[in-house]
Amino acid sequence: MPMRSLWAIVAPVFLASVYLATAPAVPHAQETTENPFTTVLDVRMGERLFRQQCGRCHGRDAKGGELGPDLTSGLQNTSTDAGLFKVVREGLPNTQMIGISRSATDQSVWMVVSYVNSLNDTADVDLPGSATAGMQLFNGKGNCASCHMVNGAGGRRGPDLTRVGNRRDPDELVSDLTTPDEDVTPRWWTIRVTREDGSIVEGLRMNEDTFSLRLMDENENLWAFSKGRIRSYDRIETSTMPSVDGMLTTNEVDDLVAYLFSLRREES
Ligand code: HEC
Ligand code: HEC
């Protein structure tokens, strides 16, 4: 077999394995529809990339230029992160929209996606509630701060909500409050351990491997168990968060949502 055709067979395999060996631990575009790069820093990096590669057509501030449309007042071609990823990666066929440079990593594309999304935040939607009243409820009657941290103050038994308005829209926040048992990620599952003497310890699962378990109980005490030295343990996959249904009025829920949605990255 002549060398060249052998190389044609070997090369793709070889390149694929080099790619696998050197690729960072970032999910591949085809496999993920959720943007893994959404922090404030990612948005900034995305903005920088945008200015370098997209600004000449869309304008430095993305408000539109001679060649490309305004990207800050809603997008026509896509409504999902995955769709936007594809547009930025591949461009739009038969238009001047050429997309990002071919050498750009998936990470860079996601950062640009985050930046473009940040321009289209539903930042000024009119919400029925009052954010000020919501903040008072959060720290007072609603008892939310006992589990949730905002700007460094509060409990650790639930997710930090300092920037929750960037990741959840108002509708999603309403369901977070009314149906907390839906979509609980394993990070927030409860483990109930029955010790050899029959006593029970319950807490959020902080860490688990083949041999050990670490929990945080409701007083934020940490417990470590060796699995061989307990009688049994159960996973409880519901949320420890109580639903606000029946505890708060609809108006109070609106106030909380207005407050939570105001917890966003500051507009620069
Ligand atoms: C050579 C000019 C040019 C460059 C460079 C360019 N674009 Fe575009 N872009 C366009 C044009 C023109 C359109 C409108 C295409 C159409 O629908 O006719 C467009 C459309 C888009 C859209 C779709 C808008 C919508 O409403 O759906 C997005 C998103 C977009 N561009 C993002 C980018 C990003 C991000 C970059 C940089 C990685 C970039 N573009 C680089 C010219 C450009
Ligand atoms: C006993 C602790 C506890 C209390 C009290 C509590 N939460 Fe939670 N909260 C959690 C946990 C644990 C989660 C994560 C699991 C889930 O999705 O339900 C969560 C999730 C959330 C989320 C979704 C966050 C995200 O990143 O997706 C929001 C929003 C929220 N809580 C708001 C509130 C508000 C507002 C109150 C007060 C009315 C409150 N919580 C009271 C424990 C609590």
mmCIF file of C-alpha atoms and ligand atoms in Angstrom:
data_model
loop_
_atom_site.group_PDB
_atom_site.id
_atom_site.type_symbol
_atom_site.label_atom_id
_atom_site.label_comp_id
_atom_site.label_asym_id
_atom_site.label_seq_id
_atom_site.Cartn_x
_atom_site.Cartn_y
_atom_site.Cartn_z
ATOM 1 C CA MET A 1 0.000 0.000 0.000
ATOM 2 C CA PRO A 2 1.495 3.370 -0.974
ATOM 3 C CA MET A 3 2.425 5.605 1.931
ATOM 4 C CA ARG A 4 0.080 8.395 1.097
ATOM 5 C CA SER A 5 -3.127 6.413 1.300
ATOM 6 C CA LEU A 6 -2.009 4.734 4.500
ATOM 7 C CA TRP A 7 -1.495 8.167 6.011
ATOM 8 C CA ALA A 8 -4.939 9.173 4.852
ATOM 9 C CA ILE A 9 -6.348 6.358 6.955
ATOM 10 C CA VAL A 10 -4.097 6.843 9.938
ATOM 11 C CA ALA A 11 -4.148 10.634 10.100
ATOM 12 C CA PRO A 12 -7.733 11.190 11.158
ATOM 13 C CA VAL A 13 -7.439 8.564 13.873
ATOM 14 C CA PHE A 14 -4.169 10.037 15.016
ATOM 15 C CA LEU A 15 -5.548 13.563 15.027
ATOM 16 C CA ALA A 16 -8.654 12.468 16.843
ATOM 17 C CA SER A 17 -6.630 10.909 19.612
ATOM 18 C CA VAL A 18 -4.394 13.958 19.907
ATOM 19 C CA TYR A 19 -7.524 16.032 20.181
ATOM 20 C CA LEU A 20 -8.934 13.822 22.915
ATOM 21 C CA ALA A 21 -5.671 13.839 24.789
ATOM 22 C CA THR A 22 -5.253 17.588 24.747
ATOM 23 C CA ALA A 23 -8.835 18.802 24.790
ATOM 24 C CA PRO A 24 -9.706 20.605 28.003
ATOM 25 C CA ALA A 25 -12.445 19.060 30.133
ATOM 26 C CA VAL A 26 -15.120 21.047 28.394
ATOM 27 C CA PRO A 27 -18.236 19.342 27.121
ATOM 28 C CA HIS A 28 -18.305 19.203 23.355
ATOM 29 C CA ALA A 29 -20.643 21.503 21.504
ATOM 30 C CA GLN A 30 -22.801 18.754 20.107
ATOM 31 C CA GLU A 31 -23.366 17.239 23.524
ATOM 32 C CA THR A 32 -24.290 20.260 25.527
ATOM 33 C CA THR A 33 -27.127 22.668 25.065
ATOM 34 C CA GLU A 34 -26.392 24.555 28.234
ATOM 35 C CA ASN A 35 -23.716 27.189 28.252
ATOM 36 C CA PRO A 36 -20.974 26.212 30.720
ATOM 37 C CA PHE A 37 -19.348 29.674 30.606
ATOM 38 C CA THR A 38 -21.671 32.277 32.058
ATOM 39 C CA THR A 39 -19.762 34.062 34.817
ATOM 40 C CA VAL A 40 -19.136 37.809 34.782
ATOM 41 C CA LEU A 41 -15.591 37.044 33.703
ATOM 42 C CA ASP A 42 -16.801 34.901 30.797
ATOM 43 C CA VAL A 43 -19.054 37.744 29.655
ATOM 44 C CA ARG A 44 -16.074 40.122 29.748
ATOM 45 C CA MET A 45 -13.901 37.728 27.755
ATOM 46 C CA GLY A 46 -16.767 37.335 25.304
ATOM 47 C CA GLU A 47 -17.028 41.101 24.942
ATOM 48 C CA ARG A 48 -13.320 41.328 24.169
ATOM 49 C CA LEU A 49 -13.573 38.598 21.528
ATOM 50 C CA PHE A 50 -16.639 40.277 20.102
ATOM 51 C CA ARG A 51 -14.813 43.588 19.671
ATOM 52 C CA GLN A 52 -11.960 41.837 17.884
ATOM 53 C CA GLN A 53 -13.967 39.614 15.593
ATOM 54 C CA CYS A 54 -17.487 40.906 15.246
ATOM 55 C CA GLY A 55 -17.322 44.634 15.953
ATOM 56 C CA ARG A 56 -16.349 45.623 12.451
ATOM 57 C CA CYS A 57 -19.722 44.486 11.177
ATOM 58 C CA HIS A 58 -21.990 44.700 14.232
ATOM 59 C CA GLY A 59 -20.370 47.749 15.828
ATOM 60 C CA ARG A 60 -18.096 47.768 18.881
ATOM 61 C CA ASP A 61 -21.097 47.907 21.207
ATOM 62 C CA ALA A 62 -23.089 45.406 19.086
ATOM 63 C CA LYS A 63 -25.718 48.036 18.361
ATOM 64 C CA GLY A 64 -25.330 47.517 14.637
ATOM 65 C CA GLY A 65 -22.891 48.698 11.998
ATOM 66 C CA GLU A 66 -22.796 49.165 8.266
ATOM 67 C CA LEU A 67 -22.689 45.456 7.600
ATOM 68 C CA GLY A 68 -24.306 43.704 10.519
ATOM 69 C CA PRO A 69 -27.550 44.205 12.440
ATOM 70 C CA ASP A 70 -28.077 45.384 16.006
ATOM 71 C CA LEU A 71 -27.697 42.404 18.369
ATOM 72 C CA THR A 72 -29.023 44.127 21.480
ATOM 73 C CA SER A 73 -32.742 44.188 20.784
ATOM 74 C CA GLY A 74 -33.640 40.534 20.466
ATOM 75 C CA LEU A 75 -32.425 37.972 17.923
ATOM 76 C CA GLN A 76 -34.370 36.738 14.916
ATOM 77 C CA ASN A 77 -32.514 33.570 14.041
ATOM 78 C CA THR A 78 -32.263 31.822 17.366
ATOM 79 C CA SER A 79 -33.823 31.702 20.777
ATOM 80 C CA THR A 80 -31.627 29.144 22.527
ATOM 81 C CA ASP A 81 -28.022 29.069 23.699
ATOM 82 C CA ALA A 82 -27.336 26.081 21.461
ATOM 83 C CA GLY A 83 -28.817 27.898 18.468
ATOM 84 C CA LEU A 84 -26.778 31.006 19.147
ATOM 85 C CA PHE A 85 -23.681 28.850 19.549
ATOM 86 C CA LYS A 86 -24.262 27.460 16.073
ATOM 87 C CA VAL A 87 -24.788 30.913 14.524
ATOM 88 C CA VAL A 88 -21.615 32.273 16.125
ATOM 89 C CA ARG A 89 -19.630 29.147 15.267
ATOM 90 C CA GLU A 90 -20.804 28.634 11.694
ATOM 91 C CA GLY A 91 -22.292 31.944 10.584
ATOM 92 C CA LEU A 92 -25.514 32.141 8.579
ATOM 93 C CA PRO A 93 -25.441 30.484 5.173
ATOM 94 C CA ASN A 94 -25.763 32.777 2.152
ATOM 95 C CA THR A 95 -25.339 35.952 4.183
ATOM 96 C CA GLN A 96 -22.352 38.062 5.132
ATOM 97 C CA MET A 97 -22.556 36.633 8.620
ATOM 98 C CA ILE A 98 -19.397 34.554 8.631
ATOM 99 C CA GLY A 99 -19.119 33.585 12.278
ATOM 100 C CA ILE A 100 -16.088 33.329 14.504
ATOM 101 C CA SER A 101 -12.602 32.428 13.282
ATOM 102 C CA ARG A 102 -12.196 28.732 12.629
ATOM 103 C CA SER A 103 -9.441 28.380 15.211
ATOM 104 C CA ALA A 104 -11.664 29.611 18.040
ATOM 105 C CA THR A 105 -12.260 27.092 20.831
ATOM 106 C CA ASP A 106 -15.753 26.050 21.953
ATOM 107 C CA GLN A 107 -15.024 27.902 25.167
ATOM 108 C CA SER A 108 -14.485 31.161 23.252
ATOM 109 C CA VAL A 109 -17.706 30.634 21.330
ATOM 110 C CA TRP A 110 -19.640 30.095 24.581
ATOM 111 C CA MET A 111 -18.123 33.273 26.023
ATOM 112 C CA VAL A 112 -19.299 35.244 23.001
ATOM 113 C CA VAL A 113 -22.724 33.614 23.425
ATOM 114 C CA SER A 114 -22.771 34.784 27.057
ATOM 115 C CA TYR A 115 -21.849 38.287 25.987
ATOM 116 C CA VAL A 116 -24.558 38.462 23.312
ATOM 117 C CA ASN A 117 -27.074 37.063 25.813
ATOM 118 C CA SER A 118 -26.088 39.690 28.360
ATOM 119 C CA LEU A 119 -27.080 42.358 25.813
ATOM 120 C CA ASN A 120 -30.503 40.809 25.496
ATOM 121 C CA ASP A 121 -31.213 40.289 29.186
ATOM 122 C CA THR A 122 -34.821 40.940 29.924
ATOM 123 C CA ALA A 123 -33.407 43.518 32.298
ATOM 124 C CA ASP A 124 -36.210 46.012 32.168
ATOM 125 C CA VAL A 125 -39.218 43.731 32.184
ATOM 126 C CA ASP A 126 -42.068 45.103 34.235
ATOM 127 C CA LEU A 127 -42.672 42.880 37.204
ATOM 128 C CA PRO A 128 -45.747 43.193 39.373
ATOM 129 C CA GLY A 129 -43.916 42.968 42.696
ATOM 130 C CA SER A 130 -41.769 45.344 44.714
ATOM 131 C CA ALA A 131 -38.109 44.399 45.067
ATOM 132 C CA THR A 132 -37.800 46.362 48.312
ATOM 133 C CA ALA A 133 -40.705 44.545 49.924
ATOM 134 C CA GLY A 134 -39.237 41.294 48.555
ATOM 135 C CA MET A 135 -35.901 41.951 50.228
ATOM 136 C CA GLN A 136 -37.640 42.465 53.569
ATOM 137 C CA LEU A 137 -39.557 39.223 53.149
ATOM 138 C CA PHE A 138 -36.392 37.393 52.182
ATOM 139 C CA ASN A 139 -34.591 38.429 55.330
ATOM 140 C CA GLY A 140 -37.646 38.416 57.596
ATOM 141 C CA LYS A 141 -40.926 36.557 57.463
ATOM 142 C CA GLY A 142 -39.960 34.388 54.454
ATOM 143 C CA ASN A 143 -36.977 33.007 56.404
ATOM 144 C CA CYS A 144 -35.079 32.597 53.121
ATOM 145 C CA ALA A 145 -31.799 33.996 54.421
ATOM 146 C CA SER A 146 -31.544 31.148 56.915
ATOM 147 C CA CYS A 147 -30.667 28.894 53.975
ATOM 148 C CA HIS A 148 -29.523 31.240 51.212
ATOM 149 C CA MET A 149 -26.571 33.577 50.979
ATOM 150 C CA VAL A 150 -26.858 36.929 49.187
ATOM 151 C CA ASN A 151 -23.710 39.046 48.924
ATOM 152 C CA GLY A 152 -21.931 37.052 51.607
ATOM 153 C CA ALA A 153 -24.691 37.118 54.251
ATOM 154 C CA GLY A 154 -27.046 34.217 55.005
ATOM 155 C CA GLY A 155 -27.056 30.443 55.340
ATOM 156 C CA ARG A 156 -25.349 27.687 53.394
ATOM 157 C CA ARG A 157 -28.140 25.123 53.233
ATOM 158 C CA GLY A 158 -29.257 26.300 49.781
ATOM 159 C CA PRO A 159 -27.588 27.784 46.696
ATOM 160 C CA ASP A 160 -26.007 31.226 46.866
ATOM 161 C CA LEU A 161 -28.507 33.614 45.282
ATOM 162 C CA THR A 162 -26.223 36.633 44.812
ATOM 163 C CA ARG A 163 -26.600 36.474 41.020
ATOM 164 C CA VAL A 164 -29.704 34.329 40.717
ATOM 165 C CA GLY A 165 -31.346 36.868 38.366
ATOM 166 C CA ASN A 166 -28.699 36.068 35.755
ATOM 167 C CA ARG A 167 -29.513 32.379 35.656
ATOM 168 C CA ARG A 168 -33.257 32.303 36.301
ATOM 169 C CA ASP A 169 -35.980 34.345 34.621
ATOM 170 C CA PRO A 170 -39.070 35.506 36.536
ATOM 171 C CA ASP A 171 -41.219 32.517 35.499
ATOM 172 C CA GLU A 172 -38.537 30.077 36.570
ATOM 173 C CA LEU A 173 -38.203 31.907 39.884
ATOM 174 C CA VAL A 174 -41.911 31.507 40.525
ATOM 175 C CA SER A 175 -41.619 27.743 40.033
ATOM 176 C CA ASP A 176 -38.442 27.634 42.164
ATOM 177 C CA LEU A 177 -40.536 29.064 44.989
ATOM 178 C CA THR A 178 -43.737 27.118 44.494
ATOM 179 C CA THR A 179 -42.444 23.704 43.378
ATOM 180 C CA PRO A 180 -38.959 23.323 44.868
ATOM 181 C CA ASP A 181 -39.069 19.529 44.509
ATOM 182 C CA GLU A 182 -38.825 19.712 40.737
ATOM 183 C CA ASP A 183 -35.329 19.252 39.275
ATOM 184 C CA VAL A 184 -33.314 19.037 42.454
ATOM 185 C CA THR A 185 -29.664 18.548 41.517
ATOM 186 C CA PRO A 186 -27.754 15.855 43.489
ATOM 187 C CA ARG A 187 -25.794 18.612 45.201
ATOM 188 C CA TRP A 188 -28.970 19.389 47.191
ATOM 189 C CA TRP A 189 -30.139 15.875 47.964
ATOM 190 C CA THR A 190 -30.485 14.844 51.581
ATOM 191 C CA ILE A 191 -28.834 11.743 52.965
ATOM 192 C CA ARG A 192 -30.265 9.963 55.999
ATOM 193 C CA VAL A 193 -27.697 7.857 57.798
ATOM 194 C CA THR A 194 -28.692 5.199 60.329
ATOM 195 C CA ARG A 195 -25.736 4.572 62.581
ATOM 196 C CA GLU A 196 -24.877 1.220 64.138
ATOM 197 C CA ASP A 197 -26.601 2.202 67.393
ATOM 198 C CA GLY A 198 -29.790 3.006 65.449
ATOM 199 C CA SER A 199 -29.528 6.778 65.797
ATOM 200 C CA ILE A 200 -30.143 8.877 62.708
ATOM 201 C CA VAL A 201 -28.263 11.781 61.177
ATOM 202 C CA GLU A 202 -29.669 13.685 58.240
ATOM 203 C CA GLY A 203 -28.050 16.316 56.105
ATOM 204 C CA LEU A 204 -27.134 17.643 52.684
ATOM 205 C CA ARG A 205 -24.722 15.457 50.812
ATOM 206 C CA MET A 206 -21.420 17.330 50.682
ATOM 207 C CA ASN A 207 -19.288 14.496 49.450
ATOM 208 C CA GLU A 208 -19.616 10.815 48.707
ATOM 209 C CA ASP A 209 -17.266 8.141 47.433
ATOM 210 C CA THR A 210 -17.145 4.359 47.630
ATOM 211 C CA PHE A 211 -16.097 4.320 51.268
ATOM 212 C CA SER A 212 -17.245 7.522 52.859
ATOM 213 C CA LEU A 213 -19.973 10.115 53.146
ATOM 214 C CA ARG A 214 -19.856 13.710 54.302
ATOM 215 C CA LEU A 215 -22.994 15.577 55.331
ATOM 216 C CA MET A 216 -23.983 19.001 56.561
ATOM 217 C CA ASP A 217 -26.897 18.933 58.980
ATOM 218 C CA GLU A 218 -29.498 21.638 59.419
ATOM 219 C CA ASN A 219 -27.329 23.500 61.907
ATOM 220 C CA GLU A 220 -24.538 23.560 59.320
ATOM 221 C CA ASN A 221 -22.499 21.010 61.314
ATOM 222 C CA LEU A 222 -20.343 18.729 59.180
ATOM 223 C CA TRP A 223 -20.450 14.955 59.668
ATOM 224 C CA ALA A 224 -18.166 12.324 58.165
ATOM 225 C CA PHE A 225 -19.068 8.623 58.043
ATOM 226 C CA SER A 226 -17.235 5.580 56.913
ATOM 227 C CA LYS A 227 -19.764 3.533 54.944
ATOM 228 C CA GLY A 228 -18.502 0.293 56.475
ATOM 229 C CA ARG A 229 -19.315 1.522 59.953
ATOM 230 C CA ILE A 230 -22.946 2.579 59.601
ATOM 231 C CA ARG A 231 -26.045 0.411 59.453
ATOM 232 C CA SER A 232 -27.545 1.988 56.310
ATOM 233 C CA TYR A 233 -28.199 5.205 54.486
ATOM 234 C CA ASP A 234 -30.913 6.557 52.167
ATOM 235 C CA ARG A 235 -30.918 9.270 49.584
ATOM 236 C CA ILE A 236 -33.820 11.688 49.639
ATOM 237 C CA GLU A 237 -34.040 13.339 46.261
ATOM 238 C CA THR A 238 -36.591 16.013 47.178
ATOM 239 C CA SER A 239 -35.693 19.549 48.159
ATOM 240 C CA THR A 240 -35.239 20.646 51.739
ATOM 241 C CA MET A 241 -36.739 23.948 50.695
ATOM 242 C CA PRO A 242 -40.337 24.435 51.813
ATOM 243 C CA SER A 243 -42.761 25.584 49.099
ATOM 244 C CA VAL A 244 -44.108 29.096 49.589
ATOM 245 C CA ASP A 245 -47.583 27.837 48.618
ATOM 246 C CA GLY A 246 -49.887 28.417 51.546
ATOM 247 C CA MET A 247 -47.159 30.262 53.463
ATOM 248 C CA LEU A 248 -47.037 33.455 51.441
ATOM 249 C CA THR A 249 -49.663 35.331 49.441
ATOM 250 C CA THR A 250 -49.450 35.732 45.670
ATOM 251 C CA ASN A 251 -48.440 39.361 46.179
ATOM 252 C CA GLU A 252 -45.660 38.340 48.516
ATOM 253 C CA VAL A 253 -44.388 35.807 45.973
ATOM 254 C CA ASP A 254 -44.396 38.584 43.357
ATOM 255 C CA ASP A 255 -42.338 40.762 45.695
ATOM 256 C CA LEU A 256 -39.819 37.981 46.278
ATOM 257 C CA VAL A 257 -39.524 37.331 42.541
ATOM 258 C CA ALA A 258 -38.963 41.056 41.890
ATOM 259 C CA TYR A 259 -36.222 41.048 44.519
ATOM 260 C CA LEU A 260 -34.572 37.840 43.285
ATOM 261 C CA PHE A 261 -34.675 38.960 39.675
ATOM 262 C CA SER A 262 -32.985 42.216 40.673
ATOM 263 C CA LEU A 263 -29.993 40.166 41.866
ATOM 264 C CA ARG A 264 -28.045 40.396 38.638
ATOM 265 C CA ARG A 265 -24.739 41.461 37.310
ATOM 266 C CA GLU A 266 -24.658 45.246 37.192
ATOM 267 C CA GLU A 267 -25.013 46.683 33.699
ATOM 268 C CA SER A 268 -21.650 48.157 32.733
HETATM 269 C C1 HEC B 1 -18.510 40.413 7.726
HETATM 270 C C2 HEC B 1 -19.522 40.926 8.602
HETATM 271 C C3 HEC B 1 -19.911 40.125 9.844
HETATM 272 C C4 HEC B 1 -19.076 39.610 10.809
HETATM 273 C C5 HEC B 1 -17.547 39.684 10.872
HETATM 274 C C6 HEC B 1 -19.937 39.030 11.807
HETATM 275 N N1 HEC B 1 -21.248 39.155 11.437
HETATM 276 FE FE1 HEC B 1 -22.862 38.518 12.475
HETATM 277 N N2 HEC B 1 -24.078 39.066 11.002
HETATM 278 C C7 HEC B 1 -23.691 39.755 9.861
HETATM 279 C C8 HEC B 1 -24.855 39.961 9.007
HETATM 280 C C9 HEC B 1 -24.869 40.665 7.686
HETATM 281 C C10 HEC B 1 -25.943 39.365 9.668
HETATM 282 C C11 HEC B 1 -27.404 39.293 9.198
HETATM 283 C C12 HEC B 1 -27.548 38.066 8.360
HETATM 284 C C13 HEC B 1 -28.940 37.942 7.805
HETATM 285 O O1 HEC B 1 -29.804 37.410 8.534
HETATM 286 O O2 HEC B 1 -29.147 38.388 6.699
HETATM 287 C C14 HEC B 1 -25.428 38.818 10.925
HETATM 288 C C15 HEC B 1 -26.185 38.135 11.845
HETATM 289 C C16 HEC B 1 -25.730 37.759 13.086
HETATM 290 C C17 HEC B 1 -26.547 37.145 14.112
HETATM 291 C C18 HEC B 1 -28.019 36.812 13.999
HETATM 292 C C19 HEC B 1 -28.839 37.992 14.397
HETATM 293 C C20 HEC B 1 -30.295 37.638 14.586
HETATM 294 O O3 HEC B 1 -31.093 38.564 14.742
HETATM 295 O O4 HEC B 1 -30.612 36.451 14.622
HETATM 296 C C21 HEC B 1 -25.756 36.961 15.199
HETATM 297 C C22 HEC B 1 -26.165 36.374 16.541
HETATM 298 C C23 HEC B 1 -24.441 37.422 14.850
HETATM 299 N N3 HEC B 1 -24.455 37.887 13.566
HETATM 300 C C24 HEC B 1 -23.361 37.384 15.705
HETATM 301 C C25 HEC B 1 -22.048 37.607 15.270
HETATM 302 C C26 HEC B 1 -20.897 37.372 16.089
HETATM 303 C C27 HEC B 1 -20.929 36.911 17.549
HETATM 304 C C28 HEC B 1 -19.809 37.633 15.320
HETATM 305 C C29 HEC B 1 -18.348 37.499 15.677
HETATM 306 C C30 HEC B 1 -17.920 36.189 16.060
HETATM 307 C C31 HEC B 1 -20.294 38.072 14.023
HETATM 308 N N4 HEC B 1 -21.654 38.036 14.026
HETATM 309 C C32 HEC B 1 -19.481 38.439 12.976
HETATM 310 C C33 HEC B 1 -22.417 40.170 9.546
HETATM 311 C C34 HEC B 1 -21.270 39.817 10.256
HETATM 312 C C1 HEC B 2 -34.449 24.907 54.540
HETATM 313 C C2 HEC B 2 -33.627 25.672 53.620
HETATM 314 C C3 HEC B 2 -34.280 26.585 52.607
HETATM 315 C C4 HEC B 2 -35.171 27.622 52.826
HETATM 316 C C5 HEC B 2 -35.795 28.070 54.151
HETATM 317 C C6 HEC B 2 -35.380 28.260 51.549
HETATM 318 N N1 HEC B 2 -34.658 27.626 50.579
HETATM 319 FE FE1 HEC B 2 -34.553 28.124 48.616
HETATM 320 N N2 HEC B 2 -33.485 26.448 48.222
HETATM 321 C C7 HEC B 2 -33.012 25.565 49.159
HETATM 322 C C8 HEC B 2 -32.355 24.457 48.498
HETATM 323 C C9 HEC B 2 -31.687 23.262 49.180
HETATM 324 C C10 HEC B 2 -32.425 24.720 47.116
HETATM 325 C C11 HEC B 2 -31.871 23.846 45.975
HETATM 326 C C12 HEC B 2 -32.772 22.702 45.681
HETATM 327 C C13 HEC B 2 -33.995 23.151 44.946
HETATM 328 O O1 HEC B 2 -33.877 23.464 43.762
HETATM 329 O O2 HEC B 2 -35.060 23.204 45.567
HETATM 330 C C14 HEC B 2 -33.146 25.989 46.983
HETATM 331 C C15 HEC B 2 -33.402 26.614 45.769
HETATM 332 C C16 HEC B 2 -33.887 27.911 45.647
HETATM 333 C C17 HEC B 2 -33.934 28.663 44.414
HETATM 334 C C18 HEC B 2 -33.418 28.190 43.060
HETATM 335 C C19 HEC B 2 -31.981 28.638 42.978
HETATM 336 C C20 HEC B 2 -31.249 28.287 41.724
HETATM 337 O O3 HEC B 2 -30.064 28.594 41.681
HETATM 338 O O4 HEC B 2 -31.824 27.667 40.813
HETATM 339 C C21 HEC B 2 -34.474 29.884 44.720
HETATM 340 C C22 HEC B 2 -34.720 31.030 43.761
HETATM 341 C C23 HEC B 2 -34.783 29.883 46.132
HETATM 342 N N3 HEC B 2 -34.405 28.665 46.656
HETATM 343 C C24 HEC B 2 -35.350 30.946 46.814
HETATM 344 C C25 HEC B 2 -35.798 30.863 48.133
HETATM 345 C C26 HEC B 2 -36.624 31.855 48.772
HETATM 346 C C27 HEC B 2 -37.081 33.165 48.131
HETATM 347 C C28 HEC B 2 -36.891 31.407 50.027
HETATM 348 C C29 HEC B 2 -37.750 32.041 51.077
HETATM 349 C C30 HEC B 2 -39.167 32.155 50.767
HETATM 350 C C31 HEC B 2 -36.198 30.126 50.182
HETATM 351 N N4 HEC B 2 -35.572 29.832 49.014
HETATM 352 C C32 HEC B 2 -36.192 29.368 51.348
HETATM 353 C C33 HEC B 2 -33.158 25.676 50.545
HETATM 354 C C34 HEC B 2 -33.987 26.586 51.181
#
